[in-house]
PDB file of C-alpha atoms in Angstrom:
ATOM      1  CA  UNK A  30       0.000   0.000   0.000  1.00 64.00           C
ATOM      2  CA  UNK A  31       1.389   3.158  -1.219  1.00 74.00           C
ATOM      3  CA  UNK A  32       1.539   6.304   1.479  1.00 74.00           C
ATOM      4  CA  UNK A  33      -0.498   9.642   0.513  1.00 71.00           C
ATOM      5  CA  UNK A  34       2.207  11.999   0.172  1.00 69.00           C
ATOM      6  CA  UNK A  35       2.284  14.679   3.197  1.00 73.00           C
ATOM      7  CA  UNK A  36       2.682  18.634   1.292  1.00 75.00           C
ATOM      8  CA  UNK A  37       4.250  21.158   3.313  1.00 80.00           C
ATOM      9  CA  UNK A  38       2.883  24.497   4.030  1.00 85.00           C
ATOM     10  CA  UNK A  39       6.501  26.158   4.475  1.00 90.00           C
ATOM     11  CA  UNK A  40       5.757  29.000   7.028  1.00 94.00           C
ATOM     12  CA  UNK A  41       7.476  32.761   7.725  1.00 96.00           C
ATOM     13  CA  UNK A  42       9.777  32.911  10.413  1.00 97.00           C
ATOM     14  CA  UNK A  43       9.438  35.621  13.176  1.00 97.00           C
ATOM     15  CA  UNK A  44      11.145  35.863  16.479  1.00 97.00           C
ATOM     16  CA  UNK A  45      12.241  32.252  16.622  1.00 96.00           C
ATOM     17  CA  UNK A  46       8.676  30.927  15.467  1.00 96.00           C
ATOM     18  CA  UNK A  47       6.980  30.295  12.631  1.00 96.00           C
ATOM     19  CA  UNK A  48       3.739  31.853  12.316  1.00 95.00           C
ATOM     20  CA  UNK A  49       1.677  32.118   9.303  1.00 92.00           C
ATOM     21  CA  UNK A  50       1.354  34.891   7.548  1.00 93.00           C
ATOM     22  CA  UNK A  51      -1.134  37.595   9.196  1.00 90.00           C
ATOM     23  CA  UNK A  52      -2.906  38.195   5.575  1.00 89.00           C
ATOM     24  CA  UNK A  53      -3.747  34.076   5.109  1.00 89.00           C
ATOM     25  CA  UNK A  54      -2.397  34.230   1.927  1.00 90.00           C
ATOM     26  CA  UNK A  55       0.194  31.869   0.503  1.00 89.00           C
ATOM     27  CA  UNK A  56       1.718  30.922  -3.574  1.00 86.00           C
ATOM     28  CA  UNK A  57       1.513  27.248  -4.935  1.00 87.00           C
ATOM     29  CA  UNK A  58       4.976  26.320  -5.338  1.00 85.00           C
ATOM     30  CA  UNK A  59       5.297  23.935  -8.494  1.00 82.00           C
ATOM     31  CA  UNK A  60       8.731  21.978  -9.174  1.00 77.00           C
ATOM     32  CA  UNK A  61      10.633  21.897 -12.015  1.00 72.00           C
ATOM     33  CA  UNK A  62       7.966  19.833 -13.950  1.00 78.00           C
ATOM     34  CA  UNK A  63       4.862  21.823 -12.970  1.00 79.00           C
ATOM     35  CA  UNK A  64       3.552  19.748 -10.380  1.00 81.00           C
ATOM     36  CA  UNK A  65       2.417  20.924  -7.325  1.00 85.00           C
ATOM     37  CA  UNK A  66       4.961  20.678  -4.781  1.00 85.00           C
ATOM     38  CA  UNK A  67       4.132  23.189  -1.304  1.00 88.00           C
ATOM     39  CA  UNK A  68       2.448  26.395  -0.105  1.00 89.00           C
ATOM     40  CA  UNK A  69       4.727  29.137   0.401  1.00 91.00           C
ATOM     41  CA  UNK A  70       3.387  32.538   2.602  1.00 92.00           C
ATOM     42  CA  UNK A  71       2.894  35.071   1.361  1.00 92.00           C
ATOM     43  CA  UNK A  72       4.422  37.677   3.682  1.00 93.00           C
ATOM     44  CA  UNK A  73       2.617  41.345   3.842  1.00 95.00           C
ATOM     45  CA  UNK A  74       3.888  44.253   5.046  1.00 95.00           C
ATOM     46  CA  UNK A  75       2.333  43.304   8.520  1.00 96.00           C
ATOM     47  CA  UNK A  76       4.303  40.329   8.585  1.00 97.00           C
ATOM     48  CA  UNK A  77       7.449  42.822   7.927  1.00 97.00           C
ATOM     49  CA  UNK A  78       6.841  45.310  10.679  1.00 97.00           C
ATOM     50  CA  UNK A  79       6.482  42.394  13.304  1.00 97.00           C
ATOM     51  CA  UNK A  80       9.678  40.983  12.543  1.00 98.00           C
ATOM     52  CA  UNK A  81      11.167  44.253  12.621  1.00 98.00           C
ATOM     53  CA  UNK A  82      10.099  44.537  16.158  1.00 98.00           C
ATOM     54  CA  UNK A  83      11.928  41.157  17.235  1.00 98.00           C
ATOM     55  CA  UNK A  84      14.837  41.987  14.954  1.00 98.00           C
ATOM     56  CA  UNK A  85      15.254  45.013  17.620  1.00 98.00           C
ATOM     57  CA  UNK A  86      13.980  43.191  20.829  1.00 98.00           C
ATOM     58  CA  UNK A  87      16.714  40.765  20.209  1.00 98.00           C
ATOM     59  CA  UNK A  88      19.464  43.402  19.146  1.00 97.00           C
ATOM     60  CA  UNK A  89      20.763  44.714  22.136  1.00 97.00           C
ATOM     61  CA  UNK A  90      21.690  41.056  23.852  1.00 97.00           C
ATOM     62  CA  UNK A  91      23.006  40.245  20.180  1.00 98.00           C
ATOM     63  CA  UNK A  92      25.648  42.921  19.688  1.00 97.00           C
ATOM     64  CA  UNK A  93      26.569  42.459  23.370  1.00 96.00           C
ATOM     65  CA  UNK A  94      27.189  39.413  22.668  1.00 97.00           C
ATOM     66  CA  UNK A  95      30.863  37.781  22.907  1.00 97.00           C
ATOM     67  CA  UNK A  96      32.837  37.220  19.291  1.00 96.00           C
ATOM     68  CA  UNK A  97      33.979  33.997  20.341  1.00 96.00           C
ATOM     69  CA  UNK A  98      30.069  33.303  21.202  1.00 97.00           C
ATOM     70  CA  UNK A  99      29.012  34.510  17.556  1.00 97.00           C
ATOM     71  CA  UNK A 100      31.298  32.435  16.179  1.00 97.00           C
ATOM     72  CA  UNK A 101      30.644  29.365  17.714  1.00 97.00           C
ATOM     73  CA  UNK A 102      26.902  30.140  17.077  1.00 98.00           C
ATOM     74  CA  UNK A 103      27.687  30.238  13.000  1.00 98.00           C
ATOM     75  CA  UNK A 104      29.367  27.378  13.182  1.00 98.00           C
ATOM     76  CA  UNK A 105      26.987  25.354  15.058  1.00 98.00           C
ATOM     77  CA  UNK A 106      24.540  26.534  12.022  1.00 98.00           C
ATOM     78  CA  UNK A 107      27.051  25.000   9.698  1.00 98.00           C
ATOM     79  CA  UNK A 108      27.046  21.937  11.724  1.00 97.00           C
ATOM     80  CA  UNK A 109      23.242  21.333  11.598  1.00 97.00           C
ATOM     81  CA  UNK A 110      23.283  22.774   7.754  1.00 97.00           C
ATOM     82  CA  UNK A 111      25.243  19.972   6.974  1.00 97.00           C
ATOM     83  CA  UNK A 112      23.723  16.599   8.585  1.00 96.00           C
ATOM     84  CA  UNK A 113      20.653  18.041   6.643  1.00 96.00           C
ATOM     85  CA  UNK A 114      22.280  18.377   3.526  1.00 96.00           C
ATOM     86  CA  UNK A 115      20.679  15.558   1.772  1.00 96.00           C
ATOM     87  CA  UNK A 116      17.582  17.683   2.486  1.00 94.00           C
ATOM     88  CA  UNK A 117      19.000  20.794   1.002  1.00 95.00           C
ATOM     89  CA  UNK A 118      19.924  19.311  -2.054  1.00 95.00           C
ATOM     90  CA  UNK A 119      17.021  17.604  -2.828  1.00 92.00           C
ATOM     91  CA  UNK A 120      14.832  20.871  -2.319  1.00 92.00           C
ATOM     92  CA  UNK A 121      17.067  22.762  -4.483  1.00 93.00           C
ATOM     93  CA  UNK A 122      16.590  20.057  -7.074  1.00 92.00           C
ATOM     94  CA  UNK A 123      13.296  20.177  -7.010  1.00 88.00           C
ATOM     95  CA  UNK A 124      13.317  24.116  -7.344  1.00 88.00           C
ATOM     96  CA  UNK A 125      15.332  23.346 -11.066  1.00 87.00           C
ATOM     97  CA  UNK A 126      18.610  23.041  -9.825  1.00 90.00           C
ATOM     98  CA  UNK A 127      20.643  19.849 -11.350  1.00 92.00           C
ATOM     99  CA  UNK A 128      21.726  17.609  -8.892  1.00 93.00           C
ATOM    100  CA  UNK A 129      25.403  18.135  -8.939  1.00 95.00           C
ATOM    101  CA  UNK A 130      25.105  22.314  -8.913  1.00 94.00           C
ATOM    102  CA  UNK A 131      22.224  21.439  -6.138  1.00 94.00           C
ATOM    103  CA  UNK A 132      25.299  19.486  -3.829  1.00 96.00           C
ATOM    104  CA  UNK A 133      27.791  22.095  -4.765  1.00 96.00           C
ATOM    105  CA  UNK A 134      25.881  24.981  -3.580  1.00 96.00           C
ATOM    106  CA  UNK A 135      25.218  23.747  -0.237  1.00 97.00           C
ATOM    107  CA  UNK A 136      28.675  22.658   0.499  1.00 97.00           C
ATOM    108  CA  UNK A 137      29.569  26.255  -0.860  1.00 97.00           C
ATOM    109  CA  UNK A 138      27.136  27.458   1.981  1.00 97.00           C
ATOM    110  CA  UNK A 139      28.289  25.375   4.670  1.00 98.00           C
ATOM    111  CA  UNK A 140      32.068  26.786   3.968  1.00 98.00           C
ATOM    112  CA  UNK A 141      30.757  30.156   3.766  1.00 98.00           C
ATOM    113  CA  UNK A 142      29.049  29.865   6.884  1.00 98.00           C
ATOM    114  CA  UNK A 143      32.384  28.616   8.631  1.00 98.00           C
ATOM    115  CA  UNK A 144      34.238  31.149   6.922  1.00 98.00           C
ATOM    116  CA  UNK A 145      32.424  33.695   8.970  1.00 98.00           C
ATOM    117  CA  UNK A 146      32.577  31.887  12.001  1.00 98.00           C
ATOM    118  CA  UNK A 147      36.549  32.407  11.671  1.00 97.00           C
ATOM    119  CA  UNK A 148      36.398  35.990  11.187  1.00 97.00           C
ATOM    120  CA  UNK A 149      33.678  36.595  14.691  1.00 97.00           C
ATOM    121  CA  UNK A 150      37.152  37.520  16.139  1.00 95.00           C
ATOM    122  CA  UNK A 151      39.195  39.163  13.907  1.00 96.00           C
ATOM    123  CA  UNK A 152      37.191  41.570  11.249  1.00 96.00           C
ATOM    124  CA  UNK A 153      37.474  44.177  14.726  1.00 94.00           C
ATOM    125  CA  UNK A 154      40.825  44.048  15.028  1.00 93.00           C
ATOM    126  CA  UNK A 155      41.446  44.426  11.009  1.00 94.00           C
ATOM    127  CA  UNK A 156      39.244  47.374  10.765  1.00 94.00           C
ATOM    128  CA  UNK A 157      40.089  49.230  14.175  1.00 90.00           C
ATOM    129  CA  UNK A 158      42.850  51.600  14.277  1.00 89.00           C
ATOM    130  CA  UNK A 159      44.794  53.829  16.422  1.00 87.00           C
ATOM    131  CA  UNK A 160      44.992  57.172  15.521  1.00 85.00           C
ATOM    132  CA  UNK A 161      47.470  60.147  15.716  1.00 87.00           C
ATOM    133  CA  UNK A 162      46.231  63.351  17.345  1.00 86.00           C
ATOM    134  CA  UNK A 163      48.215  66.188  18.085  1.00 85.00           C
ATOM    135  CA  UNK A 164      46.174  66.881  21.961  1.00 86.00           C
ATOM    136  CA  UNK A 165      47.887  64.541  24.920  1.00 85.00           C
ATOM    137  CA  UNK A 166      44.940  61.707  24.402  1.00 85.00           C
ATOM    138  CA  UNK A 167      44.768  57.753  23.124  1.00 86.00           C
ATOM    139  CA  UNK A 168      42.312  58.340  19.764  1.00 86.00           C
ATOM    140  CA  UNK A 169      41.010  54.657  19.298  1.00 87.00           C
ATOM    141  CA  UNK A 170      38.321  54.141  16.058  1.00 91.00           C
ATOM    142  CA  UNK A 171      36.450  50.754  16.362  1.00 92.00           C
ATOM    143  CA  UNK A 172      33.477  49.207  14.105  1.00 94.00           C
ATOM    144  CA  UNK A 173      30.071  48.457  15.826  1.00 96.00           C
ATOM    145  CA  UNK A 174      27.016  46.812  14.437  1.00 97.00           C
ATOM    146  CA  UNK A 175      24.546  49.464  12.685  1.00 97.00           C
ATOM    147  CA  UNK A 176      21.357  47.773  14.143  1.00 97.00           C
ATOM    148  CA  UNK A 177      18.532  46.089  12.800  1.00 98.00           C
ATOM    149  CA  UNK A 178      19.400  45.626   8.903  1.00 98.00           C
ATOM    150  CA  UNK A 179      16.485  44.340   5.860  1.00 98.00           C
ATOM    151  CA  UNK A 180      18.433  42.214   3.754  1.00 98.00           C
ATOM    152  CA  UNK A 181      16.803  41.005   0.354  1.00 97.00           C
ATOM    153  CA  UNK A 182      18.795  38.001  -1.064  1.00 96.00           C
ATOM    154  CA  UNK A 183      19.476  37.397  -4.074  1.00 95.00           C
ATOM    155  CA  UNK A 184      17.219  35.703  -6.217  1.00 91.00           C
ATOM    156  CA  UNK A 185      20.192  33.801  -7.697  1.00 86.00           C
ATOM    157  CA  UNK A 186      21.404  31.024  -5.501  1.00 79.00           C
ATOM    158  CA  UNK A 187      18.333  30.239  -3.239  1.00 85.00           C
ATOM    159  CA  UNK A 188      20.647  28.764  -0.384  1.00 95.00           C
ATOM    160  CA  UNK A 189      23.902  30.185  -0.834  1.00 96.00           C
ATOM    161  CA  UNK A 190      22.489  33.709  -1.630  1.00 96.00           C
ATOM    162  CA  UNK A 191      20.501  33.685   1.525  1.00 97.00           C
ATOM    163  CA  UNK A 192      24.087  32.627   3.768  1.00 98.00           C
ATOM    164  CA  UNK A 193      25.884  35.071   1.539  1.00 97.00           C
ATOM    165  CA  UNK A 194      23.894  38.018   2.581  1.00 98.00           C
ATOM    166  CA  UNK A 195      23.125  36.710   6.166  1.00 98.00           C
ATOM    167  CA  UNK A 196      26.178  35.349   7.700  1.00 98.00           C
ATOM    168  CA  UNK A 197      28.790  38.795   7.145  1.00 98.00           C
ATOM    169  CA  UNK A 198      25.201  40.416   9.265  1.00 98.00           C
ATOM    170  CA  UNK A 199      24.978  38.361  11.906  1.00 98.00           C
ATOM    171  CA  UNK A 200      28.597  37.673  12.755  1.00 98.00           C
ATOM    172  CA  UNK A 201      28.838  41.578  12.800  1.00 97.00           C
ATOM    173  CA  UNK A 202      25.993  41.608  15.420  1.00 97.00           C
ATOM    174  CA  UNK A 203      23.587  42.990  13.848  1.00 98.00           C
ATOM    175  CA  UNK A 204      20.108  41.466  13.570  1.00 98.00           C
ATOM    176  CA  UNK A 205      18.021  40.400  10.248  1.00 98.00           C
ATOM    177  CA  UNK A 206      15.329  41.029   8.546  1.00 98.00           C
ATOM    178  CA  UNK A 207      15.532  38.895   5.420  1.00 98.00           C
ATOM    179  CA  UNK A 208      13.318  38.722   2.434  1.00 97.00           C
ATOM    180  CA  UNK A 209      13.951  35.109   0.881  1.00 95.00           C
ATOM    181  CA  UNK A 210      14.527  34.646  -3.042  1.00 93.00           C
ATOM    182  CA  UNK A 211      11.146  34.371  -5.004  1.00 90.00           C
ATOM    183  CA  UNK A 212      12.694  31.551  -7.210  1.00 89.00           C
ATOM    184  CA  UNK A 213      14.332  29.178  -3.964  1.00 90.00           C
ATOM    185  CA  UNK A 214      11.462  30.094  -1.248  1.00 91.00           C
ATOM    186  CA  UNK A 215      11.752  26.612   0.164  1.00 91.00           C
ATOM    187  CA  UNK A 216      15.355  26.572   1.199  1.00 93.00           C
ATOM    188  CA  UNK A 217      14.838  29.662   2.905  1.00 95.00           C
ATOM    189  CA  UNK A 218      12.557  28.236   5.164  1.00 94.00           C
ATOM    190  CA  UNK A 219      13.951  24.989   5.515  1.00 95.00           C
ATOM    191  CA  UNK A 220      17.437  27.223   6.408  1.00 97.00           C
ATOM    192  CA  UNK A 221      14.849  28.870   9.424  1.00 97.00           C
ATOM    193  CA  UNK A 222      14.205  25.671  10.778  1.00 96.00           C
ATOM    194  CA  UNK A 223      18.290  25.043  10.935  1.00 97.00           C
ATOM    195  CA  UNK A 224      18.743  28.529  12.265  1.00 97.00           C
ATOM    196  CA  UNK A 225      15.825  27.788  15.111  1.00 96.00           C
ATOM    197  CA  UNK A 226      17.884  24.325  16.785  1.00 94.00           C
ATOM    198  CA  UNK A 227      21.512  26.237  16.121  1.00 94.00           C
ATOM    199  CA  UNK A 228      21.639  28.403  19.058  1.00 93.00           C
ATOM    200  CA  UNK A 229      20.349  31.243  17.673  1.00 97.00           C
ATOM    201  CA  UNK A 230      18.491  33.544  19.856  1.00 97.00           C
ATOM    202  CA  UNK A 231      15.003  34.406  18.849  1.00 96.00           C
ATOM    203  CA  UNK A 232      14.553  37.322  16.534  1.00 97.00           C
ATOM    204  CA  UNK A 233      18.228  37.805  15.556  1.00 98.00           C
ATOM    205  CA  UNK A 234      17.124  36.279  12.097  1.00 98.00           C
ATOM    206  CA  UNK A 235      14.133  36.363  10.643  1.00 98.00           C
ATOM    207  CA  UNK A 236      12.934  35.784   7.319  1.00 98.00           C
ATOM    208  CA  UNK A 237       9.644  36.245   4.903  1.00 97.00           C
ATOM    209  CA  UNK A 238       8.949  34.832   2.211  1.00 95.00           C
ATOM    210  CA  UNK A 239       6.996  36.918  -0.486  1.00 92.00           C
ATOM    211  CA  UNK A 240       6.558  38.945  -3.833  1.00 92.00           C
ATOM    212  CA  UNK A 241       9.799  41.606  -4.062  1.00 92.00           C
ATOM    213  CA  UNK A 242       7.453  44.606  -5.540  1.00 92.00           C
ATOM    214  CA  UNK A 243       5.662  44.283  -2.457  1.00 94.00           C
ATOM    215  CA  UNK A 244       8.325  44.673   0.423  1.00 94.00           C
ATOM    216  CA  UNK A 245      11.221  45.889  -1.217  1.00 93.00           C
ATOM    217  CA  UNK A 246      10.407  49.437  -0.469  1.00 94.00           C
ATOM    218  CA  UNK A 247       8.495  48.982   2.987  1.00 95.00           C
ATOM    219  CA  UNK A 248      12.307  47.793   3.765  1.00 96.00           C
ATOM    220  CA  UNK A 249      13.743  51.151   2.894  1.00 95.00           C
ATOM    221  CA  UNK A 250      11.048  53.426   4.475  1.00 95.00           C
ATOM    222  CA  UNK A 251      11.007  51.768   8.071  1.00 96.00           C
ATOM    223  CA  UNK A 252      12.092  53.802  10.376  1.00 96.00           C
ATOM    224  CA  UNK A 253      13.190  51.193  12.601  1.00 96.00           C
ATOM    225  CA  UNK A 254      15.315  49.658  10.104  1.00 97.00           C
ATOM    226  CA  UNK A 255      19.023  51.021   9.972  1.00 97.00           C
ATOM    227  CA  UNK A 256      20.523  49.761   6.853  1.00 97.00           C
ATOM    228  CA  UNK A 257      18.861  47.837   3.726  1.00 97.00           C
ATOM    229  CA  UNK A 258      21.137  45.112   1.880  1.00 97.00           C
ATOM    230  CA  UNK A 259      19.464  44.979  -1.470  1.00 96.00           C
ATOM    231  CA  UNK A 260      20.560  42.397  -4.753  1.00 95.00           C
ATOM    232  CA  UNK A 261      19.428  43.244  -7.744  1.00 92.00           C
ATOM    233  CA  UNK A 262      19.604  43.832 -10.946  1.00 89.00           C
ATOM    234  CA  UNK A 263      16.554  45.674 -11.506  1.00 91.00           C
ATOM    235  CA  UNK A 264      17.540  49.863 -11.997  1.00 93.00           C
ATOM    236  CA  UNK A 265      13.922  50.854 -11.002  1.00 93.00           C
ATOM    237  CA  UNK A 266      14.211  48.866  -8.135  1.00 91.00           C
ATOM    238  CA  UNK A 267      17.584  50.019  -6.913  1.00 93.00           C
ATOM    239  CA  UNK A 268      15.808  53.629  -7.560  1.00 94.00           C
ATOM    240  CA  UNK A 269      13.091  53.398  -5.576  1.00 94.00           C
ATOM    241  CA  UNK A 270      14.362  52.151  -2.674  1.00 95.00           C
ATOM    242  CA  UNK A 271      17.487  54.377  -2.854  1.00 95.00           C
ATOM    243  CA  UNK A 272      15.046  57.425  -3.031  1.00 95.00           C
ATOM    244  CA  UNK A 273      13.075  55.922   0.272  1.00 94.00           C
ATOM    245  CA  UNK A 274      16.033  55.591   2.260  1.00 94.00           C
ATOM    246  CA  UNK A 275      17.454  58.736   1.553  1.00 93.00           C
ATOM    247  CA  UNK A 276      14.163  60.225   3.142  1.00 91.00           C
ATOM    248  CA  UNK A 277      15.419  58.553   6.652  1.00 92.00           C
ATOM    249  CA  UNK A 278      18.873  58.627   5.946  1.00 92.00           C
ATOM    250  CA  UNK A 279      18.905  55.003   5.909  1.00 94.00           C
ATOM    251  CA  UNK A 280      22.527  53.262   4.260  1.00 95.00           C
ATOM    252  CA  UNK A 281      21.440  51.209   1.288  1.00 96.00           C
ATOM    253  CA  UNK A 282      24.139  48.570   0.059  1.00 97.00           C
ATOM    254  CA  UNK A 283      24.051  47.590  -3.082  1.00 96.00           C
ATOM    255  CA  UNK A 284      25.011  44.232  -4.619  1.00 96.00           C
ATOM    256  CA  UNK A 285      24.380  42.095  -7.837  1.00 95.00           C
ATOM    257  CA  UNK A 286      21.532  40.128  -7.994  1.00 94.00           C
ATOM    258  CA  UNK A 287      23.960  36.931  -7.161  1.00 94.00           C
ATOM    259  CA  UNK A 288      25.760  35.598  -3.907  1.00 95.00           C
ATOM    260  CA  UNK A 289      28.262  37.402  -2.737  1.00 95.00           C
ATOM    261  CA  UNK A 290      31.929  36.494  -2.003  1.00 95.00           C
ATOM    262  CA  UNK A 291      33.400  35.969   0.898  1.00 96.00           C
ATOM    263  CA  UNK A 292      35.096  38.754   2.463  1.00 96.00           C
ATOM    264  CA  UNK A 293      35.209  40.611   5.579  1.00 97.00           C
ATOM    265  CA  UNK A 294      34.150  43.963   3.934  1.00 97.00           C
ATOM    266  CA  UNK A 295      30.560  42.627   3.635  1.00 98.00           C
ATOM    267  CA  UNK A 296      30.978  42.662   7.705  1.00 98.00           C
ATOM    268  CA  UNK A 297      32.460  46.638   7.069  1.00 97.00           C
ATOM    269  CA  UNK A 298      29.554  47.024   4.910  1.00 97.00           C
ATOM    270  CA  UNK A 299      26.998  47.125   8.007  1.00 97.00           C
ATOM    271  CA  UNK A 300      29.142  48.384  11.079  1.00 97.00           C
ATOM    272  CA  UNK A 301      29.275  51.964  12.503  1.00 95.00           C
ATOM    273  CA  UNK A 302      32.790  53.443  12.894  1.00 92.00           C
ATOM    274  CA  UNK A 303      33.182  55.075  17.225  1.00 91.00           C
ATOM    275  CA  UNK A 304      35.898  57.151  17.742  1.00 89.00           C
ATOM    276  CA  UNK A 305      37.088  57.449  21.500  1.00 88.00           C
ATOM    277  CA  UNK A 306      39.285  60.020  23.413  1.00 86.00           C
ATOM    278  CA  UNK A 307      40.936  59.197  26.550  1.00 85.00           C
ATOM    279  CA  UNK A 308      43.358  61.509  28.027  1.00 86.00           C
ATOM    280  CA  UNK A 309      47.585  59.929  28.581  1.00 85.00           C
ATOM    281  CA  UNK A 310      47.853  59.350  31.920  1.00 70.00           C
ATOM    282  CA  UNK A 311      44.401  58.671  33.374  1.00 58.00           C
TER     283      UNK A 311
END
């Protein structure tokens, strides 16, 4: 006797839970050959303004946070990412991907991911300085996180665009906001369920899933959102939310609408620069 298939409603991910979406509505996901494969939410811009409220609930304990803590913490992520990579790969597979680019981009992710982890401890020390003043102080300059940050991933690269954009964030100690790929929905969610048994602290990351046009700008106007990480390779787009943030005087960083490489200046990309005096001899 053959089983009846179980279909997954994949869910958002808010605050270390995963709640439906407050509007009820949700997109038929169909694989690669059209048939129907899950129900994807359909996040609104409700959804997005709670999970900018845990993003900053959970920012202060995040950015006080240890390095060596963070980094432990990303690579615990890897850990899990990987004894679930059979799961990964078959998702992305069924999203279009062949199998062989399918295994290739989530062992790219899970060395991305580690990658981070190493640099939890260092990126401060790489991008701090010392400098010379001509008054009888000690002039120190150090990076800090910016705050709560929107990132929206790549459509390119459903898994590794989403640990692209996400890990250089978190390991800076900032917390996420992140709007998933359209195209790779399902890893995105699959990713929250990883994040939720890694050690992650509720509402450091959470992620929608939705329609770009729709949240893309909400992103930029939020007030309570300090930087916006956008990929894309859409001019209007890049245009309109540009023009939104600039009415807040919110930092927009913009990528290609692919993963990003490793490198510490992604962490740069989203920290704050404090200078402090302190008089010789005290």
């Amino acid at each position: 006797m053959s089983r009846l298939g179980i279909k997954k409603t994949y869910k958002l991910f808010i605050g270390g839970k995963f709640p439906r979406t407050e509007s009820g509505r949700f997109i038929e996901f169909n694989d690669s050959k059209g048939d129907f494969l899950a129900n994807v939410s359909w996040g609104s811009k409700k959804d997005l303004r709670n999970a900018i409220v845990a993003a900053r609930s959970a920012q202060t304990g995040w950015a006080d946070a240890s390095a060596y803590l963070k980094g432990q913490i990303l690579y615990r992520i890897a850990e899990v990412l990987d004894g679930r990579s059979e799961q990964f790969v078959s998702e992305l597979v069924a999203q279009g991907l062949t199998a062989e680019a399918a295994g290739e981009e989530v062992a790219e992710a899970i060395d991305l991911l580690v990658h981070y982890a190493g640099w939890s401890d260092k990126y401060s020390a790489l991008f701090s300085s010392v400098n010379p003043v001509a008054s009888s102080h000690f002039n120190f300059s150090v990076p800090e996180p910016t705050g709560v940050v929107g990132l929206i991933a790549p459509t390119k690269g459903g898994l590794l665009g989403l640990v692209s954009v996400l890990a250089p964030a978190i390991v800076g100690g900032n917390t996420v906001v992140l709007l998933a790929s359209e195209k790779f929905p399902l890893t995105a969610i699959s990713f929250a369920e990883v994040l939720a048994t890694s050690d992650v602290p509720g509402g450091v990351v959470n992620i929608l899933t939705g329609k770009r046009d729709e949240l893309q700008v909400p992103f930029a106007s939020h007030m309570d959102v300090n930087a916006v990480v956008l990929c894309s390779g859409d001019k209007t787009a890049k245009k309109a939310v540009d023009l939104e943030a600039a009415e807040n005087l919110k930092r927009v960083v913009n990528h290609p609408d692919r993963p990003l490489e490793a490198s510490p200046y992604h962490i740069l990309d989203l920290q704050e620069t404090k200078t402090t005096w302190h008089p010789i001899g005290v």
